[in-house]
PDB file of C-alpha atoms in Angstrom:
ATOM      1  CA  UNK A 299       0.000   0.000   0.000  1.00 37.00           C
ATOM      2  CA  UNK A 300       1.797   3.325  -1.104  1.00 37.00           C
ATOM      3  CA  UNK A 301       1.347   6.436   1.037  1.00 42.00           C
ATOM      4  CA  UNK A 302      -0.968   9.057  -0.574  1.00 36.00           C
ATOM      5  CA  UNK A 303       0.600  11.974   1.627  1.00 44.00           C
ATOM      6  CA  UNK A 304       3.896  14.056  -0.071  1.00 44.00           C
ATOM      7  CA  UNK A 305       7.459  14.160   2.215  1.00 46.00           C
ATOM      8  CA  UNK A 306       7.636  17.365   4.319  1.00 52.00           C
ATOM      9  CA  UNK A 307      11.042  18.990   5.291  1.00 57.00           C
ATOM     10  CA  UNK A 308      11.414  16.516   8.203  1.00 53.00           C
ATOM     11  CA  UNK A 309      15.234  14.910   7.918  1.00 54.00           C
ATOM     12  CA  UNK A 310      17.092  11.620   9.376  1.00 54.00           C
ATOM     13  CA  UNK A 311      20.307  12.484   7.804  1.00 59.00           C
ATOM     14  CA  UNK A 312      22.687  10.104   9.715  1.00 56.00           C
ATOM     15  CA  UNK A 313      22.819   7.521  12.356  1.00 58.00           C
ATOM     16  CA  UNK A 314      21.989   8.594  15.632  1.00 53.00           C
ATOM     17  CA  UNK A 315      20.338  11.939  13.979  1.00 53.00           C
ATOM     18  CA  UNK A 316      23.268  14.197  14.590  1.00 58.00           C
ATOM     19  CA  UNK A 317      27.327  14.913  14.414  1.00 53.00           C
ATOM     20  CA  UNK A 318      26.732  14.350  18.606  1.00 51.00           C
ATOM     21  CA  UNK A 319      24.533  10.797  18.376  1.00 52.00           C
ATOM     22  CA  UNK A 320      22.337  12.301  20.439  1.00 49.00           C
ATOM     23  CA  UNK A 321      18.919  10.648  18.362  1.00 49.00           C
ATOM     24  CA  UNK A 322      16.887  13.203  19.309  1.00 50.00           C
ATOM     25  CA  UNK A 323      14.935  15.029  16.672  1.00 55.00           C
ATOM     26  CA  UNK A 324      12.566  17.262  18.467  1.00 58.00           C
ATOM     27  CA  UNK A 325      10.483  19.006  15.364  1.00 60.00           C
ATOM     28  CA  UNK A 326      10.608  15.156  13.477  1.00 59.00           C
ATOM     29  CA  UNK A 327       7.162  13.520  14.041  1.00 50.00           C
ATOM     30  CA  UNK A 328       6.243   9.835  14.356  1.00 61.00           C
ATOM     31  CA  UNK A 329       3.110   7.528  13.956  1.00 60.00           C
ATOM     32  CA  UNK A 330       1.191   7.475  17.651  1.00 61.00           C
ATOM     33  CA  UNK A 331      -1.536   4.900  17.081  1.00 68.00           C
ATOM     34  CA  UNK A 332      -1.541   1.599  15.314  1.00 74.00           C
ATOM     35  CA  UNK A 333       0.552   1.327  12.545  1.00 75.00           C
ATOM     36  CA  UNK A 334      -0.030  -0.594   9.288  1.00 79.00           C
ATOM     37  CA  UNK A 335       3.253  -0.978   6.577  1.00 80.00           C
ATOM     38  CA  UNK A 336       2.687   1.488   3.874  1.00 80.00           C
ATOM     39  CA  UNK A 337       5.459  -0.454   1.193  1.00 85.00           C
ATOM     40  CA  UNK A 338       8.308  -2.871   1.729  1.00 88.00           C
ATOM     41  CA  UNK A 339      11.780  -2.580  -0.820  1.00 90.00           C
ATOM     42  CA  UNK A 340      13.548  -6.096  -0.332  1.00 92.00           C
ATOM     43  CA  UNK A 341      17.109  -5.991  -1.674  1.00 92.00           C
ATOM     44  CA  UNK A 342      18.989  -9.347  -2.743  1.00 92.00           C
ATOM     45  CA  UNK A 343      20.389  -9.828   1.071  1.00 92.00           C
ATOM     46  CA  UNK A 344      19.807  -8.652   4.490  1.00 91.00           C
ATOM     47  CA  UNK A 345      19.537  -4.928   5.316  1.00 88.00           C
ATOM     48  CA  UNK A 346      20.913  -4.270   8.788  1.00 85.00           C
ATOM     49  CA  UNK A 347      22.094  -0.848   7.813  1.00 83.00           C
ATOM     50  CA  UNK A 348      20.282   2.477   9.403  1.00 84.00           C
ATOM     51  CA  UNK A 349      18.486   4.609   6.712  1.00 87.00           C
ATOM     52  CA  UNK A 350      18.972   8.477   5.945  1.00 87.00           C
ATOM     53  CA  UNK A 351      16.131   9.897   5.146  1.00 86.00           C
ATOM     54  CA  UNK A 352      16.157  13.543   2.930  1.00 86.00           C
ATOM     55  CA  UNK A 353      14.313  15.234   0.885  1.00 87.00           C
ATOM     56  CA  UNK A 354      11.836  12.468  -0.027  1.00 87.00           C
ATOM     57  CA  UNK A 355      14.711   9.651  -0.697  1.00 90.00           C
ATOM     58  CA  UNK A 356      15.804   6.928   1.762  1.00 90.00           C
ATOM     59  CA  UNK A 357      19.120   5.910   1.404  1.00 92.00           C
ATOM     60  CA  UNK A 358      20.274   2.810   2.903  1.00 91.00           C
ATOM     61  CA  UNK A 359      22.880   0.218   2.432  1.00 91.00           C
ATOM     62  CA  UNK A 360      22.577  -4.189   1.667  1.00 93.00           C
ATOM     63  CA  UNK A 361      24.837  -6.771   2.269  1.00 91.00           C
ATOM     64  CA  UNK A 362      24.264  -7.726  -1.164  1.00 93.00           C
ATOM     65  CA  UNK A 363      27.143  -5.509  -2.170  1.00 93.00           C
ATOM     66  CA  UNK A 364      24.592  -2.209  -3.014  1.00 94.00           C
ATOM     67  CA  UNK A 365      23.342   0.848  -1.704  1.00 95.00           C
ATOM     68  CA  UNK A 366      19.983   1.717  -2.489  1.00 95.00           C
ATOM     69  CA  UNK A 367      17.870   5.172  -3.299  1.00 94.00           C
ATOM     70  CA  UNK A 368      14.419   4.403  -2.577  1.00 93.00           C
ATOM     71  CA  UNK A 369      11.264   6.869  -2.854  1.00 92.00           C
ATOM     72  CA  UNK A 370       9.865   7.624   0.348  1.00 87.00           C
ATOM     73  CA  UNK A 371       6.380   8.207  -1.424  1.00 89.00           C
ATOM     74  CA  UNK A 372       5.997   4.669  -2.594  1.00 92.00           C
ATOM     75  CA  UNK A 373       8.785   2.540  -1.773  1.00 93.00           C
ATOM     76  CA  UNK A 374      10.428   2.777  -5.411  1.00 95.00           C
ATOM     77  CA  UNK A 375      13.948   2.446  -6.377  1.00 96.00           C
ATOM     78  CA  UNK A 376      15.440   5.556  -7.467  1.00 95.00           C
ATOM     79  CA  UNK A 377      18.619   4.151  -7.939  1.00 96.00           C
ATOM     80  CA  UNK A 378      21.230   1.669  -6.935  1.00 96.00           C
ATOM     81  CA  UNK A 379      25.084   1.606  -6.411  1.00 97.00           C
ATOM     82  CA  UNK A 380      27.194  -1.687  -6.520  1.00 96.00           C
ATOM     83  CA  UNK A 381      30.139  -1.225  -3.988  1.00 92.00           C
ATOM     84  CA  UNK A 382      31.341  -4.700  -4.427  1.00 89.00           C
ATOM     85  CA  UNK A 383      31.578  -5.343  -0.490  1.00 88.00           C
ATOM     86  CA  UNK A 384      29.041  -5.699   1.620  1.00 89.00           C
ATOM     87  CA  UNK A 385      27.229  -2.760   2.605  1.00 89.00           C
ATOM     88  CA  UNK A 386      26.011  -2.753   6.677  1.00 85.00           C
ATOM     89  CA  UNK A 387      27.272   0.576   7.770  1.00 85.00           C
ATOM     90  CA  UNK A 388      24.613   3.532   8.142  1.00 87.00           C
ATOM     91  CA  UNK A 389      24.967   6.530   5.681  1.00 90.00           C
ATOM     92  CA  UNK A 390      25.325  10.203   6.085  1.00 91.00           C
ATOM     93  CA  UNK A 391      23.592  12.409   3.499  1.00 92.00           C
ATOM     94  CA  UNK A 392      25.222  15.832   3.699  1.00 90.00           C
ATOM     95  CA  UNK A 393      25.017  18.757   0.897  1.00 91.00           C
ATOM     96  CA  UNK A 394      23.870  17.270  -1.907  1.00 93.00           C
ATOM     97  CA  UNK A 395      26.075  13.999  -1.370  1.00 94.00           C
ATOM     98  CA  UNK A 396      25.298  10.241   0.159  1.00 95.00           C
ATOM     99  CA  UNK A 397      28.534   8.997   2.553  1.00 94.00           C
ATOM    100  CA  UNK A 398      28.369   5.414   3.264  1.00 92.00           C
ATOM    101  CA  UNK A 399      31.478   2.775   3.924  1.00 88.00           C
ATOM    102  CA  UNK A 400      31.189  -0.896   2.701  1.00 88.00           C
ATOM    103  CA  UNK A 401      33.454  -3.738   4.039  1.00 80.00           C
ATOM    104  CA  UNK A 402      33.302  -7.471   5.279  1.00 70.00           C
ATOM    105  CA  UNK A 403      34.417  -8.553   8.900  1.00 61.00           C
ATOM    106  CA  UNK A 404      37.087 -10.568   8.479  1.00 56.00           C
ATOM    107  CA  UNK A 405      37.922  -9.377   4.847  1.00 55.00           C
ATOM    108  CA  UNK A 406      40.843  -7.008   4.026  1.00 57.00           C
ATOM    109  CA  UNK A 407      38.940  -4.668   2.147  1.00 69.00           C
ATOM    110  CA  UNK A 408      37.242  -1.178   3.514  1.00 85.00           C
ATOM    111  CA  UNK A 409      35.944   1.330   1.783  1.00 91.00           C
ATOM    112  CA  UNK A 410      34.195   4.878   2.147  1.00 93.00           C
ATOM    113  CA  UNK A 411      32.320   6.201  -0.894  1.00 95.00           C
ATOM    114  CA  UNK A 412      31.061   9.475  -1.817  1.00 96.00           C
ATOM    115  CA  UNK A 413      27.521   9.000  -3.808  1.00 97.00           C
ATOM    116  CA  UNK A 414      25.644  11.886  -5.857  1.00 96.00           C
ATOM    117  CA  UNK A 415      22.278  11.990  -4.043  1.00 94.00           C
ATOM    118  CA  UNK A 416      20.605  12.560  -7.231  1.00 95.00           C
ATOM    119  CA  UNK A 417      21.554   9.446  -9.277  1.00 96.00           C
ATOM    120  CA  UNK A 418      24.154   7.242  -7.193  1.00 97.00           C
ATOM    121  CA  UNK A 419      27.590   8.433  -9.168  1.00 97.00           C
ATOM    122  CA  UNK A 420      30.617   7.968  -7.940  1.00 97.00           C
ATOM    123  CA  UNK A 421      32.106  10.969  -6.448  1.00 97.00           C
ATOM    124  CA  UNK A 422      35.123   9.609  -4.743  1.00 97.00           C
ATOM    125  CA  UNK A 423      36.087   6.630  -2.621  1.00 95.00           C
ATOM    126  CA  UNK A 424      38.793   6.235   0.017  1.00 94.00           C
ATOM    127  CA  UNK A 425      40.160   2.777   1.204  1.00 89.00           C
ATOM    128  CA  UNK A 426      40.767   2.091   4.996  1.00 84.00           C
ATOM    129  CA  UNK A 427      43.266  -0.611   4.134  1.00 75.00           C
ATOM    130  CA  UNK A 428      41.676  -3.386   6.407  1.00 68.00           C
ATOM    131  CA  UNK A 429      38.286  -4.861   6.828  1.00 63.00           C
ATOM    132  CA  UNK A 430      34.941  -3.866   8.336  1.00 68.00           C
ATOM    133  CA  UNK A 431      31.687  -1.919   8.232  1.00 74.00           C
ATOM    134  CA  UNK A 432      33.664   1.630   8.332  1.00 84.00           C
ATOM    135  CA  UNK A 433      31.303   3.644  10.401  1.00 85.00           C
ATOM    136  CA  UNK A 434      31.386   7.083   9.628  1.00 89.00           C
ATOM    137  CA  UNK A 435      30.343  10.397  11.037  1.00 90.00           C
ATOM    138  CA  UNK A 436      30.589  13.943   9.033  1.00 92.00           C
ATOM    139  CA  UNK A 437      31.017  17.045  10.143  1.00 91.00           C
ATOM    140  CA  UNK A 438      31.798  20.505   8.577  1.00 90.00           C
ATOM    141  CA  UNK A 439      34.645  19.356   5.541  1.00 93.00           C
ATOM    142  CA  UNK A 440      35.377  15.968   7.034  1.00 95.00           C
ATOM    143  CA  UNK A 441      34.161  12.319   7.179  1.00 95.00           C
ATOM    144  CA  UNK A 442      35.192  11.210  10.424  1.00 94.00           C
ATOM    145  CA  UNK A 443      35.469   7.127  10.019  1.00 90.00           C
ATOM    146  CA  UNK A 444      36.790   4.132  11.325  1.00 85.00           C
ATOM    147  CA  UNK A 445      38.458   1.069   9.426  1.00 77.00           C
ATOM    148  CA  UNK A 446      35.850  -1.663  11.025  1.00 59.00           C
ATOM    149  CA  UNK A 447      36.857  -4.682  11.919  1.00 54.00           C
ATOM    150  CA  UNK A 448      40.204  -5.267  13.554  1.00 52.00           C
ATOM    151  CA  UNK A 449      42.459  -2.049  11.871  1.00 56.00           C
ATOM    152  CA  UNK A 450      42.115   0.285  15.365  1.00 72.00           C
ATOM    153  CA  UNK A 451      42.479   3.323  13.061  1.00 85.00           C
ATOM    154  CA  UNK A 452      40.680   6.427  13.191  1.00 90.00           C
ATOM    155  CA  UNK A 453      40.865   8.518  10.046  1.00 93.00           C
ATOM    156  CA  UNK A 454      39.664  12.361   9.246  1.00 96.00           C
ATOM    157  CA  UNK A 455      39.277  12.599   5.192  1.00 96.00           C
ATOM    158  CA  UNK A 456      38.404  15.819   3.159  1.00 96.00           C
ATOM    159  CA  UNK A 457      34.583  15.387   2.053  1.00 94.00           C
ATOM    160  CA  UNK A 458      35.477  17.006  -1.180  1.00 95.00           C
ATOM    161  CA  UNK A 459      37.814  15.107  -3.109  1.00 96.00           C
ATOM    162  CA  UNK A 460      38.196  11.676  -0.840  1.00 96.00           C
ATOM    163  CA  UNK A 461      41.804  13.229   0.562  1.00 97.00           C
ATOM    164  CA  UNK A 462      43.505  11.542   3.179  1.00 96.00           C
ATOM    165  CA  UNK A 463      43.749  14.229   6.317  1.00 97.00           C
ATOM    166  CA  UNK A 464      45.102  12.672   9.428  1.00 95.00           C
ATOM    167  CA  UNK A 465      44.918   9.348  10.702  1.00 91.00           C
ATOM    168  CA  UNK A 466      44.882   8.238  14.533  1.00 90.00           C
ATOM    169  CA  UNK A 467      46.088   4.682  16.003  1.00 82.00           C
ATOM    170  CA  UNK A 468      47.136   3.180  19.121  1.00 61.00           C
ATOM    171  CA  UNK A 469      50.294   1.124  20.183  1.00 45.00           C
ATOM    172  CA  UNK A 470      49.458  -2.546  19.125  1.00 42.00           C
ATOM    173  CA  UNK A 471      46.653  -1.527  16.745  1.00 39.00           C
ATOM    174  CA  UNK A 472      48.865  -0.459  13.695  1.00 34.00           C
ATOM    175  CA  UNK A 473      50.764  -3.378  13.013  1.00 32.00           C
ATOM    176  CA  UNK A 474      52.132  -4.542   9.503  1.00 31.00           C
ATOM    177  CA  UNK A 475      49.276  -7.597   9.347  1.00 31.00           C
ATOM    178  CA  UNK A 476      45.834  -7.765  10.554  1.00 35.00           C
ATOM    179  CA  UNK A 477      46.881 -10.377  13.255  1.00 34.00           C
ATOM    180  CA  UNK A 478      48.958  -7.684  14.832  1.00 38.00           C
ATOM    181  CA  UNK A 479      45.798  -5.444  15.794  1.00 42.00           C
ATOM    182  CA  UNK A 480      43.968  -5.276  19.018  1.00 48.00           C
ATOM    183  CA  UNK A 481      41.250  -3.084  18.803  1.00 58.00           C
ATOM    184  CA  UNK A 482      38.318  -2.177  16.740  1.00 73.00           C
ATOM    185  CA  UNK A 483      36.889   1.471  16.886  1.00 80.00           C
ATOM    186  CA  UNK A 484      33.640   2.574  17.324  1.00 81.00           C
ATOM    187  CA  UNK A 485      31.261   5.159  14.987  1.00 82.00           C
ATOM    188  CA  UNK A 486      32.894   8.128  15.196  1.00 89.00           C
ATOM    189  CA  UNK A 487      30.907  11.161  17.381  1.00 90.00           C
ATOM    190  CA  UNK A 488      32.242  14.425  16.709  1.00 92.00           C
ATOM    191  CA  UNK A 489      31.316  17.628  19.392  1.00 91.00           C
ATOM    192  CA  UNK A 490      32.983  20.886  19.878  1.00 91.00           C
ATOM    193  CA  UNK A 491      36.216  20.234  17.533  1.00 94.00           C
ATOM    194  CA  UNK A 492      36.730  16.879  19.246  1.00 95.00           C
ATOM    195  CA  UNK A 493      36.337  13.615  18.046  1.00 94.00           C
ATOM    196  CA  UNK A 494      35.146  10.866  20.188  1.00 93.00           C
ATOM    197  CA  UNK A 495      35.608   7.187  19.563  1.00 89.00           C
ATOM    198  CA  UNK A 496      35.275   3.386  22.023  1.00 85.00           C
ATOM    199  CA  UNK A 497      37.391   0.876  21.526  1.00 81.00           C
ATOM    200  CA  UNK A 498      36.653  -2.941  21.671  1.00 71.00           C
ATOM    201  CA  UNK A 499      38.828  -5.760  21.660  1.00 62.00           C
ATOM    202  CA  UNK A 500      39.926  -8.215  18.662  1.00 52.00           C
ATOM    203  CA  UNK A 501      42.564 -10.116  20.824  1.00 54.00           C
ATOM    204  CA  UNK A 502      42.585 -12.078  24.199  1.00 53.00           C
ATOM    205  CA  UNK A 503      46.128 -10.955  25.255  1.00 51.00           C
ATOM    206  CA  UNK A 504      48.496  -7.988  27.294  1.00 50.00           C
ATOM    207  CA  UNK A 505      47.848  -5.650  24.940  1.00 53.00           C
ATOM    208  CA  UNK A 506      44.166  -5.162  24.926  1.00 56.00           C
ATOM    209  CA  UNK A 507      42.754  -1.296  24.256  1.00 63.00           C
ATOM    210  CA  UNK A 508      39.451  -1.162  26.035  1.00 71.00           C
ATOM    211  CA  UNK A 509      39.138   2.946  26.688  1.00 83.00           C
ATOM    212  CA  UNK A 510      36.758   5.356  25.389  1.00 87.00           C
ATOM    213  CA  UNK A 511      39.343   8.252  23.357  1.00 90.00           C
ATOM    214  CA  UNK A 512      39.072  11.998  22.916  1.00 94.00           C
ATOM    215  CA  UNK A 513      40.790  12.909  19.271  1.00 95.00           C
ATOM    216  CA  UNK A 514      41.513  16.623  18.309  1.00 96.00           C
ATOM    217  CA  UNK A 515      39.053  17.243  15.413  1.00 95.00           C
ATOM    218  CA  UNK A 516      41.544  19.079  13.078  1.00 96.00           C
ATOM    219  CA  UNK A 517      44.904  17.550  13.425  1.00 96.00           C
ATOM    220  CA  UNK A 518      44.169  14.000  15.796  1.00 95.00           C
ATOM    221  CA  UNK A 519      45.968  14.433  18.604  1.00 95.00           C
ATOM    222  CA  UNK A 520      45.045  12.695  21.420  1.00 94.00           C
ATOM    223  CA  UNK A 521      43.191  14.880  24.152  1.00 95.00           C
ATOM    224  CA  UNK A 522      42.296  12.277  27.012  1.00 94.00           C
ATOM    225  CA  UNK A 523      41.043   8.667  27.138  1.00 90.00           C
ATOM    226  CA  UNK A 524      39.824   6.905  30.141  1.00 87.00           C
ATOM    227  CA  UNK A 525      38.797   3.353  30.510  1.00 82.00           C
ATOM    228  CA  UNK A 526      35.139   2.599  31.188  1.00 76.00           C
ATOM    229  CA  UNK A 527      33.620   0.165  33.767  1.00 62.00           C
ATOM    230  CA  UNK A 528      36.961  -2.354  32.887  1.00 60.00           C
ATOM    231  CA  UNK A 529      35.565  -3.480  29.742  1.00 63.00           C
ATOM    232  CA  UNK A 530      35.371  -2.827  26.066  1.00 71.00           C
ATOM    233  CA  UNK A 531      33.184  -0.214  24.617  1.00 76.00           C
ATOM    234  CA  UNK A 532      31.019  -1.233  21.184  1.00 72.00           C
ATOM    235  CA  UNK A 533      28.629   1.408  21.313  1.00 79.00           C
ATOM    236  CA  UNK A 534      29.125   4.946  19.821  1.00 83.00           C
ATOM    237  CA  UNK A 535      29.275   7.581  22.704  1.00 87.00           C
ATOM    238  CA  UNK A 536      26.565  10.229  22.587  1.00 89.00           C
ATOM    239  CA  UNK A 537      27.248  13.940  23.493  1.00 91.00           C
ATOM    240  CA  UNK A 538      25.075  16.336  25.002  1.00 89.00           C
ATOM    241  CA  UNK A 539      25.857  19.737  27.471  1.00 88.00           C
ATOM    242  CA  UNK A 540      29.253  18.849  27.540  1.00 92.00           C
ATOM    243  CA  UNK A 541      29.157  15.115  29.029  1.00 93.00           C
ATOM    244  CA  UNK A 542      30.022  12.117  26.766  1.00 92.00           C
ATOM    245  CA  UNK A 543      27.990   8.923  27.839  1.00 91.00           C
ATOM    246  CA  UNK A 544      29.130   5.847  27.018  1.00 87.00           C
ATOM    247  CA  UNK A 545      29.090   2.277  28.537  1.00 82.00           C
ATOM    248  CA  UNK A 546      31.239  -0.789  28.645  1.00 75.00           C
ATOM    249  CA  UNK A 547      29.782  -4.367  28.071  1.00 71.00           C
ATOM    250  CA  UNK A 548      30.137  -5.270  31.221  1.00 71.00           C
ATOM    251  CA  UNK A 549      29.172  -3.001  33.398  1.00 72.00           C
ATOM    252  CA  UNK A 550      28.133   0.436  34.017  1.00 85.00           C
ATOM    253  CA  UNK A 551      26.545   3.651  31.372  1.00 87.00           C
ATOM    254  CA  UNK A 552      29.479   6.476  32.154  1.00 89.00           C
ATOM    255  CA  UNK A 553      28.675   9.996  31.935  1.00 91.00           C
ATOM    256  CA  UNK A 554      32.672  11.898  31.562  1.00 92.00           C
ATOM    257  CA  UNK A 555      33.177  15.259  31.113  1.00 95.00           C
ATOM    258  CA  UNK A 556      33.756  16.264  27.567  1.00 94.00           C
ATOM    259  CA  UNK A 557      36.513  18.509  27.916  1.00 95.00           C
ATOM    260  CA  UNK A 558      38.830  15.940  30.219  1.00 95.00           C
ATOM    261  CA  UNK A 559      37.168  12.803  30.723  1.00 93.00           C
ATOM    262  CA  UNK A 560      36.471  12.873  34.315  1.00 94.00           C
ATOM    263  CA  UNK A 561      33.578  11.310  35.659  1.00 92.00           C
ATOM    264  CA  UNK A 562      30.666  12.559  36.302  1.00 93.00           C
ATOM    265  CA  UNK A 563      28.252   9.656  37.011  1.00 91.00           C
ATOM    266  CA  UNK A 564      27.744   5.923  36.811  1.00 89.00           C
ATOM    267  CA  UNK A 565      24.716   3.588  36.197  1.00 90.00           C
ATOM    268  CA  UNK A 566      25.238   0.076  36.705  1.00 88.00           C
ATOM    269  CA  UNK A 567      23.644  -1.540  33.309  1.00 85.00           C
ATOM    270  CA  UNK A 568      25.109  -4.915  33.703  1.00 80.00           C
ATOM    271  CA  UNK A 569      26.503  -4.507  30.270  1.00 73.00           C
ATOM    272  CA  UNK A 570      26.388  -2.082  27.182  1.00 76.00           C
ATOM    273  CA  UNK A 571      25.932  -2.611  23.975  1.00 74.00           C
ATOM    274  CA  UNK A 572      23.642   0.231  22.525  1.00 80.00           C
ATOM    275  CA  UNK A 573      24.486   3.913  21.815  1.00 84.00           C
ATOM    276  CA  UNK A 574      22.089   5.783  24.457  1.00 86.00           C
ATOM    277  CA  UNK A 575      20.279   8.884  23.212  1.00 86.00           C
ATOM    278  CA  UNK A 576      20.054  12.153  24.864  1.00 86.00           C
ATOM    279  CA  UNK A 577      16.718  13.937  24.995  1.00 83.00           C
ATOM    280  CA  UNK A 578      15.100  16.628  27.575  1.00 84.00           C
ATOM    281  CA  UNK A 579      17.563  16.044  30.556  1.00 88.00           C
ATOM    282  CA  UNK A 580      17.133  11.950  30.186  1.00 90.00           C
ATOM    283  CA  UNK A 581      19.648   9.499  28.939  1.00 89.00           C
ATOM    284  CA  UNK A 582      17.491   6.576  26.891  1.00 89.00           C
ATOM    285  CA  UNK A 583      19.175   3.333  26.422  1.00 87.00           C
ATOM    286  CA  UNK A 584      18.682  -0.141  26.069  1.00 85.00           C
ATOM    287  CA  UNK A 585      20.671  -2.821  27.988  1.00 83.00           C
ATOM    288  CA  UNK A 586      18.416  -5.782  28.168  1.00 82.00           C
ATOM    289  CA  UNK A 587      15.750  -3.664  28.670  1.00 87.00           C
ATOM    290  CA  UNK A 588      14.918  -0.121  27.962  1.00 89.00           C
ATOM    291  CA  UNK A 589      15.961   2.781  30.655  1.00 90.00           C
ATOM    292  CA  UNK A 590      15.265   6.692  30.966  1.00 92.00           C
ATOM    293  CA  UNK A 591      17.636   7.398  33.446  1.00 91.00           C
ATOM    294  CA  UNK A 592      17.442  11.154  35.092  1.00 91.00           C
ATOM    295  CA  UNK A 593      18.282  13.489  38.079  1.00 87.00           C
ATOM    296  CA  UNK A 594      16.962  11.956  41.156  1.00 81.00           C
TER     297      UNK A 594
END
């Protein structure tokens, strides 16, 4: 059943709504009653990645090597990219251009592409050099993303042209073969110049990375990290009023200050493996079950 009713100016343009992950879009509306489907787009594999949603299109990526345009009107295909990879990361639709990263786990190939929103052209494409999903964030000039599955590199590249700016990369996670590499990354949130990343284990061994990182924006210098709750973190952080919240997957949601990392609170979750949203003085997120935590 196709939906009689035109798009309005209401945007999803990226995972977690915004540059902070905060996923909270207070002038978006949603369906409050009983809901009924209004179309279905089935692709040749699974679709685990997150839609965008702009200016009428949904934009969302398959693990049948493709990302998709698709009409929000009636569930049409606008157009379709081949990457070549499987496609599970989320995309980012910014000025006039659809960001999205393709990759397999445990493949050695990882790749961020730059997509004309209007027909699916190739604008540019930048390799990560290992393999994974390649999350991606991007703010102002720069896609903010990480290489996936077991690289433990951060990179900033120029939106324009696909340009390599900086890269960032911890002891143990930069070695000559993927064996060598510890950690995995998380999506990328960017706040206030400052990049913020979790990082979860590849490796049982000495030299596991397990701390939540604070990465200057322009040039990717390290500003602070600080491990949380003694375990790995898999969830993107979310920023709001100058805390970053994030949670291990073991134990507690962590709210740090932004600007060094110290701690402001801790919730114990049992384990973490969401990105919480920030909305009207409440953190939301799911750990088994779904919490609003707030101010006593």
């Amino acid at each position: 059943m196709a939906r009689a009713d035109s798009h309005t100016d209401e945007a999803w343009a990226q995972f977690g709504y915004d540059i902070a992950n905060t996923g909270h879009a207070p002038d978006n509306t949603g369906p409050s009653g009983d809901v009924d489907a209004q179309w279905t787009f089935g692709t040749g594999a699974e679709v685990v990645s997150s839609p965008a949603v702009v200016d009428g299109t949904a934009y969302v990526g398959s693990r049948d090597n493709s990302v998709y345009a698709v009409n929000v009107a009636d569930g049409t295909e606008k157009w379709t990219f081949d990457t070549g990879d499987p496609v599970a990361s989320s995309p980012t639709v910014r000025d006039g251009t659809v960001y999205i990263g393709s990759g397999v786990d445990s493949g050695v190939s990882g790749t961020v592409y730059a997509l004309d929103v209007a027909d699916g052209t190739e604008q540019w494409k930048f390799g990560t050099g290992t393999g994974g999903e390649v999350p991606l964030t991007v703010s102002n000039n720069t896609v903010y993303c990480t290489d996936g599955a077991d690289g433990g590199k951060l990179f900033a590249v120029d939106k324009s042209d696909g340009s390599e700016k900086w890269r960032f990369g911890k002891t143990g996670s930069l070695g000559s073969s993927p064996r060598n590499r510890t950690a995995e990354f998380t999506r990328p949130t960017v706040a206030n110049g400052t990049v913020y990343v979790g990082s979860k284990n590849t490796q049982s061994n000495s030299n596991r990375d397990e701390n939540l990182y604070a990465v200057n924006a322009e040039d990717g210098t390290e500003q602070w990290s600080t491990q949380i709750s003694s375990s790995e973190v898999r969830a993107s952080p979310a920023v709001a009023d100058g805390t970053v919240y994030a949670g291990g997957t073991t134990g507690n949601l962590v709210a740090s200050d932004a600007s060094d990392g110290s701690e402001h609170w801790t919730f114990d979750l049992g384990g973490l493996y969401s990105s919480p949203t920030v909305a009207d003085s409440t953190v939301y997120v799911g750990a088994g079950i779904l919490y609003a935590l707030a101010e006593q």
